XYZ file of C-alpha atoms in Angstrom:
66
model
C -43.737 49.249 16.904
C -44.722 45.489 18.380
C -42.321 42.517 17.820
C -45.138 40.839 15.804
C -45.666 44.022 13.611
C -42.188 43.841 13.198
C -41.592 40.505 12.369
C -44.479 40.358 9.139
C -42.631 43.462 7.845
C -39.183 42.057 7.813
C -40.474 38.943 6.609
C -42.279 40.156 3.444
C -38.562 42.416 2.797
C -36.111 39.661 3.269
C -38.059 37.337 1.667
C -39.085 39.444 -1.495
C -35.591 40.092 -1.404
C -34.352 36.872 -1.755
C -37.468 36.523 -5.058
C -35.263 39.077 -6.159
C -31.899 37.422 -5.695
C -33.336 34.197 -6.786
C -34.263 35.938 -10.262
C -30.477 37.226 -10.274
C -28.935 33.998 -10.018
C -31.747 32.091 -12.524
C -30.371 34.762 -15.198
C -26.494 34.257 -14.536
C -27.096 31.286 -14.958
C -28.596 31.482 -17.459
C -26.490 33.874 -19.589
C -23.064 31.839 -18.674
C -24.685 28.087 -19.544
C -26.110 29.941 -23.414
C -29.415 28.356 -22.503
C -30.891 30.988 -25.135
C -33.997 32.648 -24.990
C -36.693 29.337 -24.800
C -34.052 27.490 -21.951
C -33.654 30.669 -19.953
C -37.669 30.780 -20.634
C -37.572 27.262 -18.642
C -35.484 28.555 -15.805
C -37.648 31.298 -14.759
C -41.111 29.831 -15.683
C -40.235 27.168 -12.762
C -38.797 29.955 -10.387
C -42.268 31.515 -11.254
C -44.158 28.975 -10.301
C -42.703 28.561 -6.867
C -43.059 32.401 -6.407
C -46.509 32.480 -7.324
C -47.176 29.577 -4.466
C -45.810 31.616 -2.277
C -48.159 35.034 -3.291
C -50.802 32.011 -3.382
C -50.703 31.357 0.069
C -50.456 34.642 1.261
C -53.726 35.899 -0.357
C -55.754 33.300 0.523
C -54.773 33.291 4.496
C -55.176 37.134 3.641
C -58.846 36.601 2.866
C -59.606 33.817 4.722
C -59.230 36.001 8.143
C -61.213 38.100 7.002
């Protein structure tokens, strides 16, 4: 496996793992602070915007390369 392919694969896998870990942290924060259903939704919405931006950037770069 070439270095570039390995780096791209590991970056994708590790960033996905980081996103899942951040989701767990937000869930735990909402649970410990007793944020309720609305507060939890707001916390996940804020995190979701960052994740959506990362995914959109990846898609835009892939489409631009075609």
